[in-house]
mmCIF file of N, CA and C in Angstrom:
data_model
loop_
_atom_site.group_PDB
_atom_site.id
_atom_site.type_symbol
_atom_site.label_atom_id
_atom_site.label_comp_id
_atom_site.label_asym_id
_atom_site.label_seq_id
_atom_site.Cartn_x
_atom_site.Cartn_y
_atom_site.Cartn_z
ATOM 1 N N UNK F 1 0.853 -1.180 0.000
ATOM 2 C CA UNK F 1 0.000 0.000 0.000
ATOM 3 C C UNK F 1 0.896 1.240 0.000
ATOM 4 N N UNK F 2 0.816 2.312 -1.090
ATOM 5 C CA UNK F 2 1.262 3.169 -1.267
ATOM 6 C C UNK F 2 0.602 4.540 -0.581
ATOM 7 N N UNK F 3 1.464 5.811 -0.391
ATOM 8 C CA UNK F 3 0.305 7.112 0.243
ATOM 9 C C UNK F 3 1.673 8.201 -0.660
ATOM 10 N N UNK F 4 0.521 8.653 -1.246
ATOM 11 C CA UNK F 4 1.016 9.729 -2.026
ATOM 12 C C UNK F 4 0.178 10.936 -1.644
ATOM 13 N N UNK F 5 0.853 12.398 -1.899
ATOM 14 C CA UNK F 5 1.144 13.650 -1.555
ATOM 15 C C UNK F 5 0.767 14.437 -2.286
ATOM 16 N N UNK F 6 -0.440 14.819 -2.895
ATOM 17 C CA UNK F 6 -0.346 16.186 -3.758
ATOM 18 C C UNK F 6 -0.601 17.452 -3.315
ATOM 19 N N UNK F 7 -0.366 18.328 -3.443
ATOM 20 C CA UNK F 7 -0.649 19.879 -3.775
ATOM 21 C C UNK F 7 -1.510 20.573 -4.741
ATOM 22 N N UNK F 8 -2.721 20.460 -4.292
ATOM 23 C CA UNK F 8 -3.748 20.855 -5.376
ATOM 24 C C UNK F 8 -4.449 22.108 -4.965
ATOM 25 N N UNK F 9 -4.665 23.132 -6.172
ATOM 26 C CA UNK F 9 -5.448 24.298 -5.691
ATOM 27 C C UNK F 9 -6.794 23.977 -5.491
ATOM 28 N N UNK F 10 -7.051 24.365 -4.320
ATOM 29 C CA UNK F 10 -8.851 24.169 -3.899
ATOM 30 C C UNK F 10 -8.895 25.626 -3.483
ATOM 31 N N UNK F 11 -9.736 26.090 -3.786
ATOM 32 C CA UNK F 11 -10.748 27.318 -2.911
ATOM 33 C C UNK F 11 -11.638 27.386 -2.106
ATOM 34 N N UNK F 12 -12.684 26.409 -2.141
ATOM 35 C CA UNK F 12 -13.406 26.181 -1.557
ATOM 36 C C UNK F 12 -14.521 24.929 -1.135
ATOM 37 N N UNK F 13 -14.975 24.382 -0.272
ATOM 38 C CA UNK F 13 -15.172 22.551 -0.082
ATOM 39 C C UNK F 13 -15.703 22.309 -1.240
ATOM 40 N N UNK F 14 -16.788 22.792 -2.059
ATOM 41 C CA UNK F 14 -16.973 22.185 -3.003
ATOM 42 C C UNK F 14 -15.553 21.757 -3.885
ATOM 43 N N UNK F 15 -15.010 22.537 -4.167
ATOM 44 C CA UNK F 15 -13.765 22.170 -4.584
ATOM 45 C C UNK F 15 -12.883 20.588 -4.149
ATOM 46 N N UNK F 16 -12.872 21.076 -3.298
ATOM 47 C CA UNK F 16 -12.025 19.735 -2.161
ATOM 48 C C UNK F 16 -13.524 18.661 -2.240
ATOM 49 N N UNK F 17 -14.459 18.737 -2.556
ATOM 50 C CA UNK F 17 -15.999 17.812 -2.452
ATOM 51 C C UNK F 17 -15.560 16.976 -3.943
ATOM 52 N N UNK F 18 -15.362 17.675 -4.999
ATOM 53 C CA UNK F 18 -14.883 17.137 -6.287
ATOM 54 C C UNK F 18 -13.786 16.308 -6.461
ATOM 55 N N UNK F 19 -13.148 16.800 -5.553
ATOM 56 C CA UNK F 19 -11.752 15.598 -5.354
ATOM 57 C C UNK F 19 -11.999 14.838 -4.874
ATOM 58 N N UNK F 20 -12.771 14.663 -4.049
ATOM 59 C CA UNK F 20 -12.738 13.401 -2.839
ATOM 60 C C UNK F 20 -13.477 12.169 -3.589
ATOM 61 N N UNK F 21 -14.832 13.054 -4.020
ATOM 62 C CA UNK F 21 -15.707 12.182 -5.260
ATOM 63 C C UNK F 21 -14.890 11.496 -5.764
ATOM 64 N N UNK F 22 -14.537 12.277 -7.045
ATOM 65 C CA UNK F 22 -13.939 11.677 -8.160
ATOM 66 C C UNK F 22 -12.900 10.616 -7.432
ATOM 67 N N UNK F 23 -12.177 10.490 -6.434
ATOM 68 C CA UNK F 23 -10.817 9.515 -5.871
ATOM 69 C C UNK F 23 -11.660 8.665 -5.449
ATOM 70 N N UNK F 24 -13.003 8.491 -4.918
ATOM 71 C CA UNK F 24 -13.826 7.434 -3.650
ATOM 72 C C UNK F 24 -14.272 6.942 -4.830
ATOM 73 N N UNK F 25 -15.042 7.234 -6.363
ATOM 74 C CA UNK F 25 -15.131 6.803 -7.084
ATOM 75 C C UNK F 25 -13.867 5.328 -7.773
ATOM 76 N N UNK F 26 -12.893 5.430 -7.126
ATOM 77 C CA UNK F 26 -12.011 5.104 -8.363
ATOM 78 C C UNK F 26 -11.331 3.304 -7.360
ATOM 79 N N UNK F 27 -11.560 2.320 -8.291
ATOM 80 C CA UNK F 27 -11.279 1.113 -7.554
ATOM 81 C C UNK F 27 -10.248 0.697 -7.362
ATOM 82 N N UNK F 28 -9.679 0.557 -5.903
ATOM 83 C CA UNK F 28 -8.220 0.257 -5.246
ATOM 84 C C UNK F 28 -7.409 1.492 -4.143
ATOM 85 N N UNK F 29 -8.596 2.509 -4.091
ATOM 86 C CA UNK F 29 -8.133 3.502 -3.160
ATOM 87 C C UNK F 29 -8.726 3.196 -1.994
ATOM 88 N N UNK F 30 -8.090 3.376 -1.262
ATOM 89 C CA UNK F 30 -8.465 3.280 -0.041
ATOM 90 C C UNK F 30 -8.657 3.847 1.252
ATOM 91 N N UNK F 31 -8.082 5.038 1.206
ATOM 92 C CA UNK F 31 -8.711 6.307 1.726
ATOM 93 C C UNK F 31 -8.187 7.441 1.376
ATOM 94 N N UNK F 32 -8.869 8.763 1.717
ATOM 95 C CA UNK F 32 -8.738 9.966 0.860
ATOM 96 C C UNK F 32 -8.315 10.729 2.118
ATOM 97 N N UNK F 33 -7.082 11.794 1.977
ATOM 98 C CA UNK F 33 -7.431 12.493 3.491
ATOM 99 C C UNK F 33 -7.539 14.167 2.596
ATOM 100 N N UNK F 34 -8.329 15.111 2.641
ATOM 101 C CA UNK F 34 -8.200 16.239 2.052
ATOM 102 C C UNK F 34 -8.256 17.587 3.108
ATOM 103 N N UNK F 35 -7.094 18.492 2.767
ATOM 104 C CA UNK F 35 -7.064 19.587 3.663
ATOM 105 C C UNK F 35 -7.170 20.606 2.930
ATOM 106 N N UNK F 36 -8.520 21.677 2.636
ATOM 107 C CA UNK F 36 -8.691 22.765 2.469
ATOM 108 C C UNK F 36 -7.478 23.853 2.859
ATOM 109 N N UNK F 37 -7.228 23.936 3.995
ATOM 110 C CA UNK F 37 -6.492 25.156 4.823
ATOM 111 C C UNK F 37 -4.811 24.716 3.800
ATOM 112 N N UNK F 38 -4.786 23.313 3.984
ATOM 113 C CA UNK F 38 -3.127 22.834 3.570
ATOM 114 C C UNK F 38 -2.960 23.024 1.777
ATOM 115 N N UNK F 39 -4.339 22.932 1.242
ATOM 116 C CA UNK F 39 -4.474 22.691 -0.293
ATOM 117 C C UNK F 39 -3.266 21.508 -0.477
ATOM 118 N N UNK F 40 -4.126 20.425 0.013
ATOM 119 C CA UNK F 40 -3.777 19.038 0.204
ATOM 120 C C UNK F 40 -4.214 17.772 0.099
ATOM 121 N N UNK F 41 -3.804 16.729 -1.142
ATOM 122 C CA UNK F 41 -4.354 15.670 -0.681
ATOM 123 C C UNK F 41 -4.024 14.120 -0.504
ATOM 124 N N UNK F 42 -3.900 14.014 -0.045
ATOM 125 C CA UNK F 42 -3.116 12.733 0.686
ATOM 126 C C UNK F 42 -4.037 11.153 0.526
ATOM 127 N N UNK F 43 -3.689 10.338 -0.537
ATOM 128 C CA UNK F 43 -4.662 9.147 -0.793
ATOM 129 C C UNK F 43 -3.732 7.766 -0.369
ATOM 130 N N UNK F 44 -4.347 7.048 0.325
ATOM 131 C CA UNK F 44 -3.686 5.398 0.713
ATOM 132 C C UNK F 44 -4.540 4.717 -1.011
ATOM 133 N N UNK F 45 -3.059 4.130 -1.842
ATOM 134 C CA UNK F 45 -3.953 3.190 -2.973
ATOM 135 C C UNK F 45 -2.676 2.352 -2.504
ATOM 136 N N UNK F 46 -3.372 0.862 -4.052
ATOM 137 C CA UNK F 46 -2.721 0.437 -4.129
ATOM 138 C C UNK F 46 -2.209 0.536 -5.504
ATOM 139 N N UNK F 47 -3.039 1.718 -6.246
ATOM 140 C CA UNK F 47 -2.301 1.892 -7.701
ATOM 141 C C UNK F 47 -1.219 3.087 -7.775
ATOM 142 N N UNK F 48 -0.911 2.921 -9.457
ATOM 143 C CA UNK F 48 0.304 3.768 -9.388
ATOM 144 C C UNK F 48 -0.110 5.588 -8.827
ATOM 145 N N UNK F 49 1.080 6.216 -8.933
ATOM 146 C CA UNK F 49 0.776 7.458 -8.355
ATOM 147 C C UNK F 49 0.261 8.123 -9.820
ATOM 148 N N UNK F 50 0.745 8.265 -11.004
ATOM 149 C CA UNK F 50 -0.254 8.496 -11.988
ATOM 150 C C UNK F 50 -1.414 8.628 -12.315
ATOM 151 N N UNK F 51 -2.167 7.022 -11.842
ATOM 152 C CA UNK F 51 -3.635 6.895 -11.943
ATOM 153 C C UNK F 51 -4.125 8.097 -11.107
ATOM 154 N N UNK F 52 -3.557 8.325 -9.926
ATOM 155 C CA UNK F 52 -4.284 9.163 -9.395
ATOM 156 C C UNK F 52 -4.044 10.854 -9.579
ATOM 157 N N UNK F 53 -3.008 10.859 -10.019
ATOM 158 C CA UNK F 53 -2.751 11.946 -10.432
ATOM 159 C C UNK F 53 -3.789 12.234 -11.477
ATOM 160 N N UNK F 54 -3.968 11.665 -12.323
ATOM 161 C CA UNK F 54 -4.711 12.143 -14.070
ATOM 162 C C UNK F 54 -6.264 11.848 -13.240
ATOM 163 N N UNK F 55 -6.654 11.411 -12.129
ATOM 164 C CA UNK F 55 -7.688 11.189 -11.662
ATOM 165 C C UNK F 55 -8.179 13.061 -10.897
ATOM 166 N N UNK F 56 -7.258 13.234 -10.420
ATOM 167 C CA UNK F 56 -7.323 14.758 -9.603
ATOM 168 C C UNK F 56 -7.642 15.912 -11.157
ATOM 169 N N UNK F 57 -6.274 15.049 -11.337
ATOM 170 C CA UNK F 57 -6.332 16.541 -12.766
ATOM 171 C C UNK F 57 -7.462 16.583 -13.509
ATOM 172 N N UNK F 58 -8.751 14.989 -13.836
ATOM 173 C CA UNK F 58 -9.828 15.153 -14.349
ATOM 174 C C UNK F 58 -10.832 16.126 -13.660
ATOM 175 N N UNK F 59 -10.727 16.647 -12.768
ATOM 176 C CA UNK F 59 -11.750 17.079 -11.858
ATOM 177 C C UNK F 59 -11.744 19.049 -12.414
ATOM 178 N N UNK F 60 -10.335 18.908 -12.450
ATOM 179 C CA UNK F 60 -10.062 20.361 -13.557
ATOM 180 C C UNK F 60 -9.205 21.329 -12.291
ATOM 181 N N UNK F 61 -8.737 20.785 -11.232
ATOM 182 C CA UNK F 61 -8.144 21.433 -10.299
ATOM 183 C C UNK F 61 -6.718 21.294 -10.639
ATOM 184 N N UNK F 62 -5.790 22.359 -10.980
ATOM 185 C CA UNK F 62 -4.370 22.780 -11.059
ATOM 186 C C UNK F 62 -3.520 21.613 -10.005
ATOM 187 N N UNK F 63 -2.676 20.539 -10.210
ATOM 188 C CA UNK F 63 -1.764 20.161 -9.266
ATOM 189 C C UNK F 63 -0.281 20.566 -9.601
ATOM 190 N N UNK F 64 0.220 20.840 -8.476
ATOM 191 C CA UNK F 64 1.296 21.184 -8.485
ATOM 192 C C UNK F 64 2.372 20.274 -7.981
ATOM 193 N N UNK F 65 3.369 19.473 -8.951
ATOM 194 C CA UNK F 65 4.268 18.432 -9.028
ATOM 195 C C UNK F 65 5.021 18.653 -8.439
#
C-alpha cells in the first residue's frame, strides 16, 4: 500500500468535495485524506501514483508536481 502527496489548488469545499468524489469513485483507493487550509491531498492506494494523479487533474483542479 502506497500514500502519495499532492498539492492541489482548492478554494473552496466544493472544490475539495470534487476531489474526494472523483478519488472514492475510483477502484483500489483506499482512503482519501483532504485539507482545504493545507491545499492538500493525501490518498492510501494500491495503484500507481499516476492513476491518481490524471484522476485529480480530471476534476479540472491545477496540481502542483
Amino acid at each position: 500500500m502506497a500514500q502519495y502527496t499532492f498539492e492541489v489548488e482548492m478554494s473552496c469545499s466544493g472544490c475539495s468535495n470534487a476531489v474526494n468524489k472523483a478519488l472514492s469513485r475510483v477502484e483500489g483507493v483506499e482512503s482519501v485524506d483532504i485539507s482545504l487550509e493545507k491545499q492538500q491531498v493525501v490518498v492510501t492506494t494500491q495503484l500507481p501514483r499516476e492513476t491518481i494523479l490524471e484522476t485529480i487533474k480530471k476534476t479540472g483542479k491545477n496540481v502542483k508536481e
